[in-house]
PDB file of C-alpha atoms and ligand atoms in Angstrom:
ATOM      1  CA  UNK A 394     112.865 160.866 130.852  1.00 95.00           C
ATOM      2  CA  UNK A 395     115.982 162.592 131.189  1.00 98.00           C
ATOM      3  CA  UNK A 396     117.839 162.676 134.619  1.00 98.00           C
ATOM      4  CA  UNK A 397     121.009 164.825 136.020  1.00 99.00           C
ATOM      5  CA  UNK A 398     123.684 163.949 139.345  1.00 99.00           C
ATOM      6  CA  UNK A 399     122.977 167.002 141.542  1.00 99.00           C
ATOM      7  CA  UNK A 400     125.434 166.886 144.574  1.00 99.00           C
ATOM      8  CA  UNK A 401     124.996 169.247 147.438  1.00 99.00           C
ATOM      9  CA  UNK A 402     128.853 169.749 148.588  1.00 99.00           C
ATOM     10  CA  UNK A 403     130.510 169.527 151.883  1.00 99.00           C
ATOM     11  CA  UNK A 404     129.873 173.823 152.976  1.00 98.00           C
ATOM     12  CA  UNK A 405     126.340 173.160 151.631  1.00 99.00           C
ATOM     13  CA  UNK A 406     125.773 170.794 153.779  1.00 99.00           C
ATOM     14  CA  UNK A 407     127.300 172.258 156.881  1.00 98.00           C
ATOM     15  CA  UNK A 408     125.336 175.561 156.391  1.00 98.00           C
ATOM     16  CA  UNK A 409     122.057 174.095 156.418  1.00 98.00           C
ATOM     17  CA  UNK A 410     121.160 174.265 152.949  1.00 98.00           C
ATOM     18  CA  UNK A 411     120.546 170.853 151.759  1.00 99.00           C
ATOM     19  CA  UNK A 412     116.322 171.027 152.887  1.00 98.00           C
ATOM     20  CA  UNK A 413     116.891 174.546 150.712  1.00 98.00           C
ATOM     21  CA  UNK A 414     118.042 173.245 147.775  1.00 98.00           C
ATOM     22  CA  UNK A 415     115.824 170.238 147.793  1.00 98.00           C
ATOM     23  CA  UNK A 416     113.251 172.501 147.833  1.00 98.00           C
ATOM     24  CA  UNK A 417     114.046 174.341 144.874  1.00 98.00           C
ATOM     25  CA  UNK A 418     114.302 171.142 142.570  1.00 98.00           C
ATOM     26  CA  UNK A 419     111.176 169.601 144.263  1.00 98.00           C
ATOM     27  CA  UNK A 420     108.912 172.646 143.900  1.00 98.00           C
ATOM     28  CA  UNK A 421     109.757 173.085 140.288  1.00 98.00           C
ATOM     29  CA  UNK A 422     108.219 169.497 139.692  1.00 98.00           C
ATOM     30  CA  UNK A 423     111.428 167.561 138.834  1.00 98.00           C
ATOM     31  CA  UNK A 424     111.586 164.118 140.890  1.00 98.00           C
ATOM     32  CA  UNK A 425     113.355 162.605 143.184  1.00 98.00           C
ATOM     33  CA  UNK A 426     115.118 159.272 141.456  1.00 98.00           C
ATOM     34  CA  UNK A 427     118.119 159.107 144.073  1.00 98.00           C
ATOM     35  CA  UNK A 428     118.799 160.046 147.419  1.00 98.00           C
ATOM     36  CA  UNK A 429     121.728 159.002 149.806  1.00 98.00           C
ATOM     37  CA  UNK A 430     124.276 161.358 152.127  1.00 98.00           C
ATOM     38  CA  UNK A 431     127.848 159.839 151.748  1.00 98.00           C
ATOM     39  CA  UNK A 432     132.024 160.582 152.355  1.00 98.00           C
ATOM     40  CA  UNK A 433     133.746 160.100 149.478  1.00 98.00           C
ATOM     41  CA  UNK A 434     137.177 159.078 149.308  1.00 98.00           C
ATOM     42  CA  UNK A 435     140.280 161.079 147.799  1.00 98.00           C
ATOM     43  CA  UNK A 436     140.202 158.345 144.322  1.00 98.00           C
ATOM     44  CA  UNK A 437     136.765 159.150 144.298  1.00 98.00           C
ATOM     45  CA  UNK A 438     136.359 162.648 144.476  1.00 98.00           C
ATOM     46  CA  UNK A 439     139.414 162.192 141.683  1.00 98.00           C
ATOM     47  CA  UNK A 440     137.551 159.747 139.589  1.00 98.00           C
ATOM     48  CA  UNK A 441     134.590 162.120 139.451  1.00 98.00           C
ATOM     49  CA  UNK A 442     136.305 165.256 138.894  1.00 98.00           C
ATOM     50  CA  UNK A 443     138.770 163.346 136.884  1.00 98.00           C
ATOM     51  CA  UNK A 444     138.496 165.930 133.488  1.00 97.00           C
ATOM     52  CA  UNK A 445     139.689 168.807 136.014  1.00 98.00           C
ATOM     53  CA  UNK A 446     142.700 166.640 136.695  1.00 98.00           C
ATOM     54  CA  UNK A 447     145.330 169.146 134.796  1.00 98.00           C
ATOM     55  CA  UNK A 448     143.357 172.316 136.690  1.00 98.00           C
ATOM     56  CA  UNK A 449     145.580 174.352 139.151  1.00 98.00           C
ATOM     57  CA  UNK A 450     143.063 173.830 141.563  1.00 98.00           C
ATOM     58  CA  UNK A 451     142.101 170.385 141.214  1.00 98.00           C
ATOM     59  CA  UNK A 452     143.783 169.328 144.728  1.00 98.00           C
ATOM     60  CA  UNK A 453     141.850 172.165 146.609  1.00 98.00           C
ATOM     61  CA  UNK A 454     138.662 171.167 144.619  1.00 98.00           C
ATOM     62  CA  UNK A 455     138.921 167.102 146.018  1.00 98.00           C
ATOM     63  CA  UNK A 456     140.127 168.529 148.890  1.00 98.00           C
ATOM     64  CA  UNK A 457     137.040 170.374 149.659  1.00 98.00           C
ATOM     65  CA  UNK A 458     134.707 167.581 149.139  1.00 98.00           C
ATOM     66  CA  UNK A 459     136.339 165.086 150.946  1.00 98.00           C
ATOM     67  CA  UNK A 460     135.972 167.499 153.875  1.00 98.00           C
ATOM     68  CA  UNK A 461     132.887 166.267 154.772  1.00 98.00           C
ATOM     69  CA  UNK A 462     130.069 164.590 153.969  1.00 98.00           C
ATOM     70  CA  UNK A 463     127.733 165.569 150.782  1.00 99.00           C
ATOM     71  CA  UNK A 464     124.063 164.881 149.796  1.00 99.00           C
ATOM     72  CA  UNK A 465     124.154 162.815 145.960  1.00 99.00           C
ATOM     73  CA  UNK A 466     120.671 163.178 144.181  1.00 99.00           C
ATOM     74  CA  UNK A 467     119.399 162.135 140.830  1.00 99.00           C
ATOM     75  CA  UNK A 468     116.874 164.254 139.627  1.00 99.00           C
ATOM     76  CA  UNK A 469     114.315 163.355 136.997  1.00 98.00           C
ATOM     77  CA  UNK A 470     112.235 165.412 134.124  1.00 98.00           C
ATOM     78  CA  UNK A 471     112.356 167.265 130.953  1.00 98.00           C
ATOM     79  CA  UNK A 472     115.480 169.138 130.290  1.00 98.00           C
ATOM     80  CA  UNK A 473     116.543 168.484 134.009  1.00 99.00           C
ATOM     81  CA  UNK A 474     120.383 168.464 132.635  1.00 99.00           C
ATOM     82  CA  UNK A 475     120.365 172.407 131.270  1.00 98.00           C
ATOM     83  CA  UNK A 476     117.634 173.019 133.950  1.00 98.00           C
ATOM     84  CA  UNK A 477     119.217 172.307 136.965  1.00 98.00           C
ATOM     85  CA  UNK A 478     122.011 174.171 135.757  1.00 98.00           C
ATOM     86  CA  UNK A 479     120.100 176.858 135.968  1.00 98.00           C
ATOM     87  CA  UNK A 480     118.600 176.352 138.919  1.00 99.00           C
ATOM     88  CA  UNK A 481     122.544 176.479 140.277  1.00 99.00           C
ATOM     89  CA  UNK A 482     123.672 179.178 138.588  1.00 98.00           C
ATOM     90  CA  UNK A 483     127.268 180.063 137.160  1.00 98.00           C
ATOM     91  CA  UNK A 484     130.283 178.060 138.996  1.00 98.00           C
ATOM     92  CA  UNK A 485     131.910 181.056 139.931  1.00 98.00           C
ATOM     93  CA  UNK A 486     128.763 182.724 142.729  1.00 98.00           C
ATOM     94  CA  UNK A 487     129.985 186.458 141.731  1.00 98.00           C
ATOM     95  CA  UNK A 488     128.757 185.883 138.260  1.00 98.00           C
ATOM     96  CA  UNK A 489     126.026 183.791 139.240  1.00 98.00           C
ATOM     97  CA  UNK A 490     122.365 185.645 139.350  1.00 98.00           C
ATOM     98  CA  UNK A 491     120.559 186.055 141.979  1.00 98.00           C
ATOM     99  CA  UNK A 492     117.298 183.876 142.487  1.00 98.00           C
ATOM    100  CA  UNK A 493     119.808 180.785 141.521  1.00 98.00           C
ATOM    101  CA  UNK A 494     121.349 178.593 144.428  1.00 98.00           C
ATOM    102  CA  UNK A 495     124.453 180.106 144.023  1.00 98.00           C
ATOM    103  CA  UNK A 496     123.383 183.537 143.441  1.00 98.00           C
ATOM    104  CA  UNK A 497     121.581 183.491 146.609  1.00 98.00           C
ATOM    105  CA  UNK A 498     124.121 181.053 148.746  1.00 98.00           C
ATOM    106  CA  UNK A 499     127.985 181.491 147.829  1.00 98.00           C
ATOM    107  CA  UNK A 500     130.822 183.821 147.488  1.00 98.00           C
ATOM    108  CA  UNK A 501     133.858 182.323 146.360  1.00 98.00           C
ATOM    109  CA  UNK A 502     134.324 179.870 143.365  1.00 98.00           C
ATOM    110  CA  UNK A 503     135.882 176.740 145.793  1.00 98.00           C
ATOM    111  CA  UNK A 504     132.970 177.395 148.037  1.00 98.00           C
ATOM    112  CA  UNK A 505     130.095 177.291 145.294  1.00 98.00           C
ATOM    113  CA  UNK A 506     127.827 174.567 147.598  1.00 98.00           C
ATOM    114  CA  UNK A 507     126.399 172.089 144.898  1.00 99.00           C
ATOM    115  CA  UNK A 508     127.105 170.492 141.741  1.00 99.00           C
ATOM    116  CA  UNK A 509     125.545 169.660 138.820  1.00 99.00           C
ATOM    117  CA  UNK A 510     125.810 168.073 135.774  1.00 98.00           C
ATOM    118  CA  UNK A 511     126.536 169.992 132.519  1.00 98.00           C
ATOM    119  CA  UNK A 512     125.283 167.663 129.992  1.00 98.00           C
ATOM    120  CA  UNK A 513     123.043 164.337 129.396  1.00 98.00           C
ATOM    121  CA  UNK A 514     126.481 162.157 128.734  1.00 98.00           C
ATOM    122  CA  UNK A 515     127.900 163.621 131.826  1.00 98.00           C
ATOM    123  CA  UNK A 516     125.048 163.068 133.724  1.00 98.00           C
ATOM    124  CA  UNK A 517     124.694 159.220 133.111  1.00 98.00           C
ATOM    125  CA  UNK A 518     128.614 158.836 133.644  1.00 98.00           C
ATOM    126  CA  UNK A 519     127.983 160.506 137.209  1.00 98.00           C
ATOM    127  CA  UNK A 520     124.680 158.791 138.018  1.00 98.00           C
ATOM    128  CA  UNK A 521     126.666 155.279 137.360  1.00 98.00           C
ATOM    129  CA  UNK A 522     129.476 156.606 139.413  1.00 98.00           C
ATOM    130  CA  UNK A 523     127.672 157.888 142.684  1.00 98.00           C
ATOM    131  CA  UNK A 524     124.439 155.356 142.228  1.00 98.00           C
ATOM    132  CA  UNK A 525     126.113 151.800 140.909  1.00 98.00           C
ATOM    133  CA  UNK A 526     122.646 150.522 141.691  1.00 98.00           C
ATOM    134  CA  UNK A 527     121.017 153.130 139.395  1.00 97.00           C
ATOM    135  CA  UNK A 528     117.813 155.191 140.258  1.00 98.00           C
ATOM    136  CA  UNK A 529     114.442 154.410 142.371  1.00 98.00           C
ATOM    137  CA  UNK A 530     111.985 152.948 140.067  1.00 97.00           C
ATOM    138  CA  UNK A 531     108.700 155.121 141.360  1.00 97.00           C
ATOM    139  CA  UNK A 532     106.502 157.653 139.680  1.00 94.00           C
ATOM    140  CA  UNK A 533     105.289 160.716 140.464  1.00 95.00           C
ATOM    141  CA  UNK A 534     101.579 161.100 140.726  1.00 96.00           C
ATOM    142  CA  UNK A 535     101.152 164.675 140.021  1.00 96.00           C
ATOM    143  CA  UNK A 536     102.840 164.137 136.963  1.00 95.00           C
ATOM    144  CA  UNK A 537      99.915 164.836 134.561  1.00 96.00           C
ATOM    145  CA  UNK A 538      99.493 167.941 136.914  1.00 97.00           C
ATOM    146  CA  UNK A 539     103.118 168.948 135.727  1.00 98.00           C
ATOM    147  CA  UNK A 540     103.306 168.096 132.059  1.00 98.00           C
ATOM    148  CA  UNK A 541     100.581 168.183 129.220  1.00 97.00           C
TER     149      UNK A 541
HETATM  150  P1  LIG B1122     130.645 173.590 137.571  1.00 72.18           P
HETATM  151  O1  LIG B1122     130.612 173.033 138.980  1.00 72.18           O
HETATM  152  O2  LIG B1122     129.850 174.850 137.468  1.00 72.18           O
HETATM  153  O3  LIG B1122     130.277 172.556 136.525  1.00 72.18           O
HETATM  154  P2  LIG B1122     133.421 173.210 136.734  1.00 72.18           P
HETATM  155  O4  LIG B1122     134.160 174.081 135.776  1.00 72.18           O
HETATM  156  O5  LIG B1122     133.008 171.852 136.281  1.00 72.18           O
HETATM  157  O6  LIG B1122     132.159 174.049 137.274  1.00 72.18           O
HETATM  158  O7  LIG B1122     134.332 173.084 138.026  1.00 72.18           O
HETATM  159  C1  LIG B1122     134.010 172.150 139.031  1.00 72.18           C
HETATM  160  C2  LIG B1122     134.176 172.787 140.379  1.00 72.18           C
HETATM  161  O8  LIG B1122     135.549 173.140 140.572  1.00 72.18           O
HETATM  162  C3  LIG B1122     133.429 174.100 140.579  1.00 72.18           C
HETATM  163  O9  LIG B1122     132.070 173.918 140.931  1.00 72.18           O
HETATM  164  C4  LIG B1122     134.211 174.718 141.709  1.00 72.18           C
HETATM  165  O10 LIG B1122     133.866 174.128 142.970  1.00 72.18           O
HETATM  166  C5  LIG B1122     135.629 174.300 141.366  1.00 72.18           C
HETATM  167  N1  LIG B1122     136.322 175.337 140.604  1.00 72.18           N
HETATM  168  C6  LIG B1122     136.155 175.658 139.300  1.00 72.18           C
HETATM  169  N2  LIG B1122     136.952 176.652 138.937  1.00 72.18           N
HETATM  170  C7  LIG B1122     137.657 176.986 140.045  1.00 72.18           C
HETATM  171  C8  LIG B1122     138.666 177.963 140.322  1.00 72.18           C
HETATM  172  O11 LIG B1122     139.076 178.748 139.457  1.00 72.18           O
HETATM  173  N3  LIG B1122     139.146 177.991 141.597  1.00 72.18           N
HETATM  174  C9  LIG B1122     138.715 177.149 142.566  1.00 72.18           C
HETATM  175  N4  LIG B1122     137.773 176.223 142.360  1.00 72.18           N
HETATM  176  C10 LIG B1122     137.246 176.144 141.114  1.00 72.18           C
HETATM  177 MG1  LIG B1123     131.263 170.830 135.954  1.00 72.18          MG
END
């Protein structure tokens, strides 16, 4: 089953939004495969955002989430990857509809409160980043109630 590296960010987590956005991922029927709240370091923050590295604003981007702690997830299910993106919403919150997180949550682009994997390859680079120890082996027992 496919999984995604959802990451609620350091403003996220500060504004109270991190039972929120569980919520949303929970309630749609996706499950919970990873679950820790952690401070990166600067070389991490780097190493994950590491394609962004030639961005104008990739020292305000590590900046911001090395400013305090964030909430790492992996989430489990079909199509989780393009899902959860949706869920999200567009990186930049003006674009972003409402009814997504950041569509309902966020203003500004470098204050967009959660990340999320944009593909399947990304996703298992991220998961092995954040979770060296990889996912909780469990399963869900509504599943059957969730998929046919
Ligand atoms: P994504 O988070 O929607 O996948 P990416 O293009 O991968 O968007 O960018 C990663 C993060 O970098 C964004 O979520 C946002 O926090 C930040 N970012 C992207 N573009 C800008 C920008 O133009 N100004 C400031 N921050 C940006
Ligand atoms: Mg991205």
């Amino acid at each position: 089953m496919e999984q995604t590296f959802i990451m609620i960010k350091p403003d996220g987590v500060q504004r109270g939004l991190i039972g929120e956005i569980i919520c949303r991922f929970e309630k749609k029927g996706f499950t919970l495969k990873g679950l820790k709240m952690i401070s990166v370091e600067r070389s991490f923050a780097e190493k994950h955002y590491a394609d962004l590295s030639s961005k104008p604003f990739f020292n305000g981007l590590v900046e911001y989430i090395v400013s305090g702690p964030v909430v790492a997830m992996i989430w489990e299910g079909k199509n989780v990857v393009l899902t959860g993106r949706k869920i999200i919403g567009a990186t930049n919150p003006a674009a972003a509809e409402s009814g997504t997180i950041r569509g309902d949550y966020a203003i500004d682009i470098g204050r967009n409160v959660i990340h999320g994997s944009d593909a399947v390859e990304s996703a298992q680079k991220e998961i092995a980043l954040w979770f060296p120890d990889g996912p909780v082996n469990w399963q869900s027992s509504v599943h059957p109630w969730i998929y046919e």
